[in-house]
Coordinates of C-alpha atoms in Angstrom, one line a residue:
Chain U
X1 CA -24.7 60.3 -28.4
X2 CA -20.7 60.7 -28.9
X3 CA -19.7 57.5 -26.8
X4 CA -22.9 55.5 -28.4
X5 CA -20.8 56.7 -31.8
X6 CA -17.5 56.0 -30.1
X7 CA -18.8 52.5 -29.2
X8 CA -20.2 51.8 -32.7
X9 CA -17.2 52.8 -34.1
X10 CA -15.1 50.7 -32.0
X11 CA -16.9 47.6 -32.5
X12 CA -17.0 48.1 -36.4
X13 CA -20.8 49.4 -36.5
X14 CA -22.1 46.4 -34.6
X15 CA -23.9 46.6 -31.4
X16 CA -22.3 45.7 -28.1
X17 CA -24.9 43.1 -27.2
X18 CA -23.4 41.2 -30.7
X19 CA -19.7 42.1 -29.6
X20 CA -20.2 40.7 -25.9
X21 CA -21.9 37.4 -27.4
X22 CA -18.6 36.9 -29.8
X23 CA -16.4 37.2 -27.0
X24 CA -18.4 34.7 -24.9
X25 CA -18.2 32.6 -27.9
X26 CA -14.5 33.1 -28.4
X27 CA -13.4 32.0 -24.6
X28 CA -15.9 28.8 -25.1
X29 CA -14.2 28.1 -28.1
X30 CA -11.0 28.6 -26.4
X31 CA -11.4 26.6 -23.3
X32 CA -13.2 23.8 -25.8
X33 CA -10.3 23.5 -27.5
X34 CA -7.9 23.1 -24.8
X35 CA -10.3 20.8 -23.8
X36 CA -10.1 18.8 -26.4
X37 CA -6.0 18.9 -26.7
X38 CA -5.8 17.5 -23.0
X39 CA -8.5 15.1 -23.9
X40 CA -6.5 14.2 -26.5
X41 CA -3.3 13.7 -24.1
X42 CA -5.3 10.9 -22.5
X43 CA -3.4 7.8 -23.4
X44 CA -5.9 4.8 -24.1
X45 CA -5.5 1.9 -21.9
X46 CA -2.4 -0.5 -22.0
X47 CA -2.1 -2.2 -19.1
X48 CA 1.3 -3.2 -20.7
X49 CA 2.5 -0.3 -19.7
X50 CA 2.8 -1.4 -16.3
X51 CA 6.3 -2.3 -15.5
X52 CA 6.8 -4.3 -12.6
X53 CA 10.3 -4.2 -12.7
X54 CA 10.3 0.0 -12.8
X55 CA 8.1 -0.3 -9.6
X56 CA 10.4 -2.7 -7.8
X57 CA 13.4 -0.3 -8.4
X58 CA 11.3 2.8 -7.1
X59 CA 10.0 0.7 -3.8
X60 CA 12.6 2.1 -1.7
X61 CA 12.2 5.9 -3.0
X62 CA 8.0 4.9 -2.2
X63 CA 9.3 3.8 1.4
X64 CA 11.0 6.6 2.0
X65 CA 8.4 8.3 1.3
X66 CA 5.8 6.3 2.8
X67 CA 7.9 5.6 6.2
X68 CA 9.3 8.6 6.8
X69 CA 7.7 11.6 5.8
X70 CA 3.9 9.8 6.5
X71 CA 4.8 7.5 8.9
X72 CA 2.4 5.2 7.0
X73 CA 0.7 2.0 8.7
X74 CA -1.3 -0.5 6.4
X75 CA -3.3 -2.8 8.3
X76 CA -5.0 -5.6 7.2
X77 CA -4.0 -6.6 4.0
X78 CA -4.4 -10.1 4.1
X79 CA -7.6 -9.8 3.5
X80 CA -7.5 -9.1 0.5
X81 CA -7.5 -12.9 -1.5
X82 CA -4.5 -14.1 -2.8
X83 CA -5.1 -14.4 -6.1
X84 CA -7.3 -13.8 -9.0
X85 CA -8.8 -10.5 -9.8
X86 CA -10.6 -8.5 -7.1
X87 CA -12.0 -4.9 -6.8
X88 CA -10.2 -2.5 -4.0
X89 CA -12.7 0.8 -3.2
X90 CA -10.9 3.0 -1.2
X91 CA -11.7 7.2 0.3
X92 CA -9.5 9.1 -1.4
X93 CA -8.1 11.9 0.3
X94 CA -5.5 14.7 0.1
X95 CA -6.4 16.7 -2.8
X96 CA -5.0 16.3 -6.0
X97 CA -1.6 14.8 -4.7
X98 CA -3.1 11.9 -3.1
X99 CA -0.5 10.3 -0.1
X100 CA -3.0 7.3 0.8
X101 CA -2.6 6.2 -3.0
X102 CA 1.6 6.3 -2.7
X103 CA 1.5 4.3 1.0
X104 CA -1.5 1.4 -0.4
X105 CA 0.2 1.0 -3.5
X106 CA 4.0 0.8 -1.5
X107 CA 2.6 -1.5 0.9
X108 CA 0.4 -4.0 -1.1
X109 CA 3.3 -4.3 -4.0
X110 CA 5.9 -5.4 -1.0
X111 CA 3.3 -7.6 0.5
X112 CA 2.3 -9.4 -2.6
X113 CA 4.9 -8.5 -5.3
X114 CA 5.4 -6.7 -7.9
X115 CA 4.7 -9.7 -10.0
X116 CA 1.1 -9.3 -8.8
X117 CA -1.1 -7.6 -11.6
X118 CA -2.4 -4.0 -10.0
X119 CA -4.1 -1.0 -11.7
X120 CA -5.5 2.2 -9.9
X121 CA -8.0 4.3 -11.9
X122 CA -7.3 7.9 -11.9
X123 CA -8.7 11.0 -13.3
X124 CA -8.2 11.5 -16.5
X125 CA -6.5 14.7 -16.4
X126 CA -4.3 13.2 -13.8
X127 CA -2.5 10.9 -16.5
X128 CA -2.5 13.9 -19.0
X129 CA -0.8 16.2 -17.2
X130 CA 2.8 16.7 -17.7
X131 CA 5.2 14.8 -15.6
X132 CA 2.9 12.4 -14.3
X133 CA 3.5 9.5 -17.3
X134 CA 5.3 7.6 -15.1
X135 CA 2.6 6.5 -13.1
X136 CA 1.7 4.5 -16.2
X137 CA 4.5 2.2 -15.4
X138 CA 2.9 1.8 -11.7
X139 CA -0.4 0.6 -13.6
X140 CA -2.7 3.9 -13.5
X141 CA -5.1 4.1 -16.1
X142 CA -7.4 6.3 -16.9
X143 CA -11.3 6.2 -15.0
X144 CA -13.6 4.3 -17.0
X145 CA -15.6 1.7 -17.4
X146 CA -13.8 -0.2 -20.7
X147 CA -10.8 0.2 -18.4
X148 CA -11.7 -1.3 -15.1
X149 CA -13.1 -3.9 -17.2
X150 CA -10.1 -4.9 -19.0
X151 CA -8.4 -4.8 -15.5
X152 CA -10.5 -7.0 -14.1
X153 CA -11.1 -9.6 -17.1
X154 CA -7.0 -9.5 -16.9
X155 CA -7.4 -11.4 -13.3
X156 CA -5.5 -8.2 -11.6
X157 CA -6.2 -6.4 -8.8
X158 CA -7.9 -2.9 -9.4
X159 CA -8.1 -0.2 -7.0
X160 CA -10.9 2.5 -7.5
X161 CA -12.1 5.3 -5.5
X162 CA -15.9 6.0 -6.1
X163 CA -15.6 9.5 -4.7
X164 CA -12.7 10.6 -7.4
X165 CA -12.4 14.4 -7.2
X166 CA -15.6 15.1 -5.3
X167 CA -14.2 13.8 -2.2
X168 CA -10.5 14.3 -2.6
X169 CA -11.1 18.2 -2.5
X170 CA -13.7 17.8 0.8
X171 CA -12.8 20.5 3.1
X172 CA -10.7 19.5 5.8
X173 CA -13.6 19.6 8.3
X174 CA -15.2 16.8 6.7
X175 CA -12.0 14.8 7.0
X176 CA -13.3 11.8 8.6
X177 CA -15.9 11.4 6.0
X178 CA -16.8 9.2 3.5
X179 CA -18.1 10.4 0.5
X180 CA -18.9 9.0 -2.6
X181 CA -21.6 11.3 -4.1
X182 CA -24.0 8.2 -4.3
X183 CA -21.6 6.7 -7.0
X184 CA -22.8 3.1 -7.3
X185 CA -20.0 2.1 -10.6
X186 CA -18.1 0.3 -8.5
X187 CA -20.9 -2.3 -7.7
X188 CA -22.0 -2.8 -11.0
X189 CA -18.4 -3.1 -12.1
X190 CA -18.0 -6.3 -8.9
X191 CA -21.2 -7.6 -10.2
X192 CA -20.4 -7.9 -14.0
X193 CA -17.4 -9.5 -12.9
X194 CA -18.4 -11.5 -10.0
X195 CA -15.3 -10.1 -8.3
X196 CA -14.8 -9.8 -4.2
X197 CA -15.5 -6.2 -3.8
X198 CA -12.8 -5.3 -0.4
X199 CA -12.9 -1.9 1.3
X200 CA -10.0 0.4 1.8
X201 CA -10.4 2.6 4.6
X202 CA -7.3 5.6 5.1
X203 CA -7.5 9.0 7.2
X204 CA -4.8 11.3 7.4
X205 CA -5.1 12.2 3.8
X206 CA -6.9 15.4 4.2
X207 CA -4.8 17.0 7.1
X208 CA -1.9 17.0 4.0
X209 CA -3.4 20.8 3.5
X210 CA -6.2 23.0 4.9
X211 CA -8.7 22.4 2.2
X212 CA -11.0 25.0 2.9
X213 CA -13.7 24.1 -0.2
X214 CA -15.2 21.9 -3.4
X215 CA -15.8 25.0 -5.1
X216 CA -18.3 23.0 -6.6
X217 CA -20.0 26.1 -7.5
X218 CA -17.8 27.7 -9.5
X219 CA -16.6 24.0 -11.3
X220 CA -20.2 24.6 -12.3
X221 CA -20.0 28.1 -13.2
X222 CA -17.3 27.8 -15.7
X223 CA -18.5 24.7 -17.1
X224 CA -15.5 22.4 -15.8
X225 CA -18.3 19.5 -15.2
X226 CA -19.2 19.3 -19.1
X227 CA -15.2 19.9 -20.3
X228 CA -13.3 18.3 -18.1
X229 CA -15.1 16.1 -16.2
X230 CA -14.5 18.4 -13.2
X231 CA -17.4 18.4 -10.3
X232 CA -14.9 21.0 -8.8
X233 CA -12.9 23.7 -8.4
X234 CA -11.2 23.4 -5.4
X235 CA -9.7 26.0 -2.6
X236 CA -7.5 25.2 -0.2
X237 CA -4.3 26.7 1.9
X238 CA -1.4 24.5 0.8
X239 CA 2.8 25.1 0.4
X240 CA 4.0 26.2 -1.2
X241 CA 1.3 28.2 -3.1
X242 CA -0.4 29.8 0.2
X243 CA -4.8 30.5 -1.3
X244 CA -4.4 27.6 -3.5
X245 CA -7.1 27.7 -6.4
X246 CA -7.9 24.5 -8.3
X247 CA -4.8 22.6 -7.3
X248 CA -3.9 22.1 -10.8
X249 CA -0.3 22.3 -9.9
X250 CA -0.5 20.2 -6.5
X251 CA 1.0 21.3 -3.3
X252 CA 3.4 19.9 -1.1
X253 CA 2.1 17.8 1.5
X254 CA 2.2 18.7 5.1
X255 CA 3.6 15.3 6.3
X256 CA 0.2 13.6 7.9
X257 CA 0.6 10.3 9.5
X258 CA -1.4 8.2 7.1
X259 CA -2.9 5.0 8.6
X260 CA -5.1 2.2 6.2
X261 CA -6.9 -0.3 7.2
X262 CA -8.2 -3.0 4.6
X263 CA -11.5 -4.9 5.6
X264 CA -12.4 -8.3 4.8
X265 CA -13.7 -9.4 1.0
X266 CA -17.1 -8.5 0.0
X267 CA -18.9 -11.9 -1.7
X268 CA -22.0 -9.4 -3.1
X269 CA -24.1 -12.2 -4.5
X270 CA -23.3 -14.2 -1.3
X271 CA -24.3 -11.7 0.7
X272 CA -27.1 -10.1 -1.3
X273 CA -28.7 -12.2 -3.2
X274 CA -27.7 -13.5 -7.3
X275 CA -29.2 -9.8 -7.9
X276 CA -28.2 -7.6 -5.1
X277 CA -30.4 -4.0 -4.6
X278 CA -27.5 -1.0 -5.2
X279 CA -29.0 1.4 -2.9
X280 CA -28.5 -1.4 -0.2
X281 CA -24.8 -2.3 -1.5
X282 CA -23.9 0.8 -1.7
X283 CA -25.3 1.9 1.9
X284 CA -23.9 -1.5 3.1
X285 CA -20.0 -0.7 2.0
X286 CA -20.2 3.1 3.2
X287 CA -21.4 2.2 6.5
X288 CA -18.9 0.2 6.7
X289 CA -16.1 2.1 5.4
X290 CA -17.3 5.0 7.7
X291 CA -17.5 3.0 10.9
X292 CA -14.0 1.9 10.8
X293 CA -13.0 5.4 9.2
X294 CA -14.7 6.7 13.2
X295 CA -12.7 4.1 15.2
X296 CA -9.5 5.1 13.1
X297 CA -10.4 8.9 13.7
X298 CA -10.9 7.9 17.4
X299 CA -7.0 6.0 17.3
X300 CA -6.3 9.8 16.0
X301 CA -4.7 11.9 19.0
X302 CA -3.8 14.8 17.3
X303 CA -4.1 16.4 13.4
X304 CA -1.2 16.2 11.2
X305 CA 1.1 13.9 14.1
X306 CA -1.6 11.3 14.3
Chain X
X1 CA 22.4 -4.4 4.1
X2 CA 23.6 -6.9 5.5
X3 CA 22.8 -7.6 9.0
X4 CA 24.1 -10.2 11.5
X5 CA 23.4 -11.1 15.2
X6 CA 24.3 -14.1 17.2
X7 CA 23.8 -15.2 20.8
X8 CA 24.8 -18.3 22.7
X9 CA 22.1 -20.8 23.4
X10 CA 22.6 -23.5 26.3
X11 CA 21.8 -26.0 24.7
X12 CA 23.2 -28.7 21.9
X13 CA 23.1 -28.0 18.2
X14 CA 20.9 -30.6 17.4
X15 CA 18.5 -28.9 20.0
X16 CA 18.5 -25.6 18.5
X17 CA 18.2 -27.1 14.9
X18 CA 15.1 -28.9 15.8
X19 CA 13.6 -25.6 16.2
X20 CA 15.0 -23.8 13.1
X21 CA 14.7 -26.8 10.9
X22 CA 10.4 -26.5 11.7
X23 CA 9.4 -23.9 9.4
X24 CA 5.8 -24.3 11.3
X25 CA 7.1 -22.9 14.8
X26 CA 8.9 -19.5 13.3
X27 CA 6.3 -17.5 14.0
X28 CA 6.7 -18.2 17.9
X29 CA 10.5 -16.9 18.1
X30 CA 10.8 -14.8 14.7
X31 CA 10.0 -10.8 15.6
X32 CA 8.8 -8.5 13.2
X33 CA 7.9 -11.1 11.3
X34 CA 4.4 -11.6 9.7
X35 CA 4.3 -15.0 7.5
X36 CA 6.5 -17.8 7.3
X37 CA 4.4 -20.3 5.4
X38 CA 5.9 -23.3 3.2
X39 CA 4.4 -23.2 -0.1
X40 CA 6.3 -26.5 -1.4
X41 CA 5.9 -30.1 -1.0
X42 CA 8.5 -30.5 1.2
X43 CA 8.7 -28.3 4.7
X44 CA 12.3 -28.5 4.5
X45 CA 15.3 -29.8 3.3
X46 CA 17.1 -28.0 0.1
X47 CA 14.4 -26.6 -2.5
X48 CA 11.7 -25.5 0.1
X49 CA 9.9 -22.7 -0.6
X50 CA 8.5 -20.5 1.7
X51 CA 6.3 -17.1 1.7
X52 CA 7.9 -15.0 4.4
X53 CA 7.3 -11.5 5.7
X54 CA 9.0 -9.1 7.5
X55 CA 7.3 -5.6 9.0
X56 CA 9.9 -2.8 8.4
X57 CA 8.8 0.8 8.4
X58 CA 5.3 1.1 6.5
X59 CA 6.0 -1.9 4.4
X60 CA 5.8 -5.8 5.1
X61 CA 8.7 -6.9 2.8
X62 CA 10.1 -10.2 1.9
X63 CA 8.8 -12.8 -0.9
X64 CA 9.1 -16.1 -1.8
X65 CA 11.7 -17.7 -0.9
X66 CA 14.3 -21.3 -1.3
X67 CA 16.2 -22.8 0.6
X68 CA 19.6 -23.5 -0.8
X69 CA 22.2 -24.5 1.8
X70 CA 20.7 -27.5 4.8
X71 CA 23.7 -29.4 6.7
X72 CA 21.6 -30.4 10.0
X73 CA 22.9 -29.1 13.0
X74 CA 25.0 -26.5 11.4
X75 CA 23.9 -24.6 8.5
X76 CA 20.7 -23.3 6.9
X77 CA 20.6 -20.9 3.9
X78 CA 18.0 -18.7 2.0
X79 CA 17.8 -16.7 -1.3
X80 CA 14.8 -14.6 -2.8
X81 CA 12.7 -16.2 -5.8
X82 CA 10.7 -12.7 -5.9
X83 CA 9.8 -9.7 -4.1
X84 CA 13.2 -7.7 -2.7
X85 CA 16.9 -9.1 -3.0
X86 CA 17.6 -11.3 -0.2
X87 CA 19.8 -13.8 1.3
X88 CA 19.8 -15.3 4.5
X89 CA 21.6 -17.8 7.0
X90 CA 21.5 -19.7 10.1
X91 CA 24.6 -21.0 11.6
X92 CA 25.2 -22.8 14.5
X93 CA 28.4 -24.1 16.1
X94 CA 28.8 -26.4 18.9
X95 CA 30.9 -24.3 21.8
X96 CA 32.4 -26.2 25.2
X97 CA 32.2 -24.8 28.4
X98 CA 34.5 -24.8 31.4
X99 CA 32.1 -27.5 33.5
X100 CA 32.0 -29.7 30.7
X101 CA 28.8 -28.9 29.2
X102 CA 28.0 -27.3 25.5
X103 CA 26.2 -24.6 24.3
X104 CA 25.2 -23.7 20.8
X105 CA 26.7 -20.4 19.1
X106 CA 24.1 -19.4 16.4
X107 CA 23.8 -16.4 14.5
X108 CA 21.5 -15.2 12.3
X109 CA 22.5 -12.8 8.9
X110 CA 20.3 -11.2 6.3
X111 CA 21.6 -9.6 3.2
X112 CA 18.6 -7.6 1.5
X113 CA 18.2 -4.9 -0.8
X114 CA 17.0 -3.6 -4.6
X115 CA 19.1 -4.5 -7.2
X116 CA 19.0 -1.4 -9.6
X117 CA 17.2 1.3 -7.0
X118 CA 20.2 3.7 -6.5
X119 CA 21.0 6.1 -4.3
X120 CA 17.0 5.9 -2.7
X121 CA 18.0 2.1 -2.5
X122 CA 21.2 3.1 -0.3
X123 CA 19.6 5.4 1.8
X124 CA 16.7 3.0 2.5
X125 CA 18.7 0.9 3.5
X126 CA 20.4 3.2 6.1
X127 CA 17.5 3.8 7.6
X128 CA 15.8 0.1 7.5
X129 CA 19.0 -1.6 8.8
X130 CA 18.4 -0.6 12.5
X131 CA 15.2 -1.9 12.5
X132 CA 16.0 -5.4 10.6
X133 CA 18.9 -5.8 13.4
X134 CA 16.3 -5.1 16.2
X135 CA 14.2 -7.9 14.7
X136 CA 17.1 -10.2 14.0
X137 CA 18.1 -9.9 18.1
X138 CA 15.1 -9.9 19.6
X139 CA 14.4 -13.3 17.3
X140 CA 17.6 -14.8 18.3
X141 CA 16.9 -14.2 22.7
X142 CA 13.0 -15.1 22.0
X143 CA 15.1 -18.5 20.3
X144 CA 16.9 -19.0 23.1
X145 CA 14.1 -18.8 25.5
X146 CA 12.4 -21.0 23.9
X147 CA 14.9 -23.4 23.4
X148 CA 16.5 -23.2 26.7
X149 CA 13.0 -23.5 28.7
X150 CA 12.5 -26.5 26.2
X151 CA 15.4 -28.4 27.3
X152 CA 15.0 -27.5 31.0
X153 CA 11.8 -29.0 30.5
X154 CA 13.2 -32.3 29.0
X155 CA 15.6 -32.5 31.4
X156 CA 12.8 -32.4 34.4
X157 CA 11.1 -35.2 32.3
X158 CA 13.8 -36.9 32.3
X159 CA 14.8 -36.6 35.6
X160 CA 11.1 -37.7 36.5
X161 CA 11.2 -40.4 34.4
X162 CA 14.1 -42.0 36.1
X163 CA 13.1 -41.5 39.3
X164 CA 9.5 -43.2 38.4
X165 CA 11.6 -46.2 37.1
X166 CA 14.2 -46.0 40.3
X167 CA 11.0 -46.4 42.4
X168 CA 9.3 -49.1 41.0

């Protein structure tokens, strides 16, 4: 009777069932609202913002990068057509610092030019963290439709990856997988636009770390899906953090050879019909992605070296 | 960077400038090279344009390119219109041997770079030079094969020719 009296008195006479639902409230408010200030970080979409001449002056830092620490290969990029606008879908691996983006984007701006128009959707909280503003000027934009669209209507190349954070954060068992989550944007997106739709197949990516889960549970548990957009909350072993939780702050990479192979142009409507089935598009392009993905896996001698 | 290698080629100048003049047979003697395609009216001569590329590390890098500088049988010289800096020259030079017979000294240089990229600029640049230079000599010995085991070949026909006309 004393600690029910204690309680009471602690929580101003009200009952602790009331108090525990006010605190519930409180942290939903909380994390609402710092949901809604990072949402509010997004910038909109200026594909002005790219700056071809801020890329060109960064090419050799990116080959460093690219040729030394991941001993990168791109093969096959003259498939991609010359000109006009066309719609790259690549597996994205490596967590939330992404090494297969840094060697495609290297290696397709030296092969066609900076002068080339190129954007790469990201995840929105990608461009509204701090410190990462700069990929702006290398023509990241935030993921969504209205922005792939002006993209495309611009005539530039876009580079998308339908699996986004669901298959960045696969564990590193499933390396040699490709995974989109059944996300079938990117064909409607080729179709509205009557754009060659080319496959960009990379491995390597997810031997960067040891990415032991999605933690799709938990993204789900704390209501990351309906805030932020997050399918995820991953964990993984990376440098320097050691049990890294979320990767919200990246990691540093373990230095992965990372290989790429781009596949010839997809013609949908020549290929499927003038109104091509999804399902089979979308079966069609992962096969396809995943078969080269096991020859490159087979190429593959040993983790990490390559 | 700059980069030059040369080699001596037994053969004439005019020879060897056959071959270097044809923007169409590159790809047979050029290493590490991936595209060398005309994009302008005119295959060659001053103004030609062509696409070229060259694989260095993880990058193919090169651009669209003029030609600025064409005396026949001695000089040939490039400049960048986009993609990285770059300038780049054949020359050959008409040598005379002890039995009476010439050869061709020609050598190949490549100035490239990123105007504005700073110290990452300089220190790619360390580290691509050894590998541009590798592709600059290999491209000048698979020239000389080629041009050598061209002109042993006229010769034969030559020879053959004679001898057909001797005989009849």
């Amino acid at each position: 009777m004393e600690a029910t009296a204690a309680e009471a008195a602690r929580t101003n006479g009200r009952p602790p069932e009331e108090e525990a639902r006010d605190q519930s409230n409180l942290v939903t408010r909380l994390v609402r609202g710092v949901a809604s200030q990072l949402q509010r970080r997004i910038p909109a979409a200026d594909l002005d913002e790219r700056d071809p001449d801020y890329i060109r002056e960064n090419l050799p830092a990116a080959w460093l990068l690219s040729s030394l620490y991941f001993r990168g290969e791109v093969r096959g990029l003259g498939n991609i057509p010359e000109d006009g606008p066309v719609l790259l879908v690549g597996n994205h691996s490596g967590g939330n610092v992404t090494p297969d983006t840094t060697v495609f984007t290297l290696a397709y701006c030296a092969y066609f030019g900076v002068e080339r128009p190129f954007y790469q959707l990201a995840h929105n909280l990608v461009l509204s963290m701090p410190g990462l503003s700069f990929l702006r000027k290398y023509g990241t934009v935030a993921a969504s439709p209205a922005n792939a669209q002006k993209a495309l209507s611009a005539g530039a190349a876009l580079l998308v990856y339908p699996g986004g954070d669901w298959e960045v954060h696969r564990p590193t068992l499933d390396r040699n997988r490709v995974d989109f989550n059944r996300r079938k944007g990117f064909i409607r997106l080729a179709l509205e636009h009557d754009v060659p739709l080319v496959p960009v197949v990379s491995i390597g990516g997810q031997e960067t770390a040891l990415f032991l889960s999605r933690g799709d549970r938990l993204a789900r548990l704390f209501g990351l899906d309906r805030m932020f957009r997050l399918k995820v909350l991953p964990i993984s072993l990376a440098l320097p953090w050691g049990l890294n939780i979320g990767d919200m702050l990246g990691h540093i990479p373990l230095p992965a050879k990372i290989t790429i192979e781009v596949l010839p142009p997809i013609y949908l409507r020549e290929e499927f019909g003038p109104e091509p089935d999804l399902d089979e598009v979308y079966d069609h392009v992962t096969r396809l992605m995943q078969d080269t993905l096991d020859a490159m896996a087979a190429e593959r001698r040993l983790p990490v070296l390559g | 960077m700059r980069v030059a290698e040369s080699i001596e080629v037994s053969a004439p100048p005019e020879v060897v400038w056959k071959v270097i003049s044809d923007p169409t047979r590159y790809l047979h003697f050029l290493s590490g090279f991936t595209r060398w395609e005309v994009v302008s009216d005119e295959p060659g001569g001053c103004g030609a344009r062509y696409k070229m590329l060259m694989r260095v590390g993880s990058a193919e890098v090169g651009g669209l390119i003029e030609v600025v500088e064409w005396v026949p049988n001695r000089e040939l010289a490039w400049t960048s219109i986009t993609g990285i800096d770059q300038r780049g020259r054949w020359r050959l030079r008409e040598r005379p041997r002890d039995d009476g017979t010439v050869c061709t000294w020609v050598e190949l240089r490549l100035t490239a770079g990123v105007a504005g990229s700073g110290l990452f600029g300089w220190l790619a640049e360390q580290f691509a030079a050894p590998t541009v230079r590798g592709h600059l000599r290999r491209s000048l010995q698979q020239l000389k094969r080629q041009v050598e085991h061209e002109e042993l070949r006229a010769r034969a026909a030559a020879r053959r020719r004679a001898r057909a006309a001797a005989s009849s």
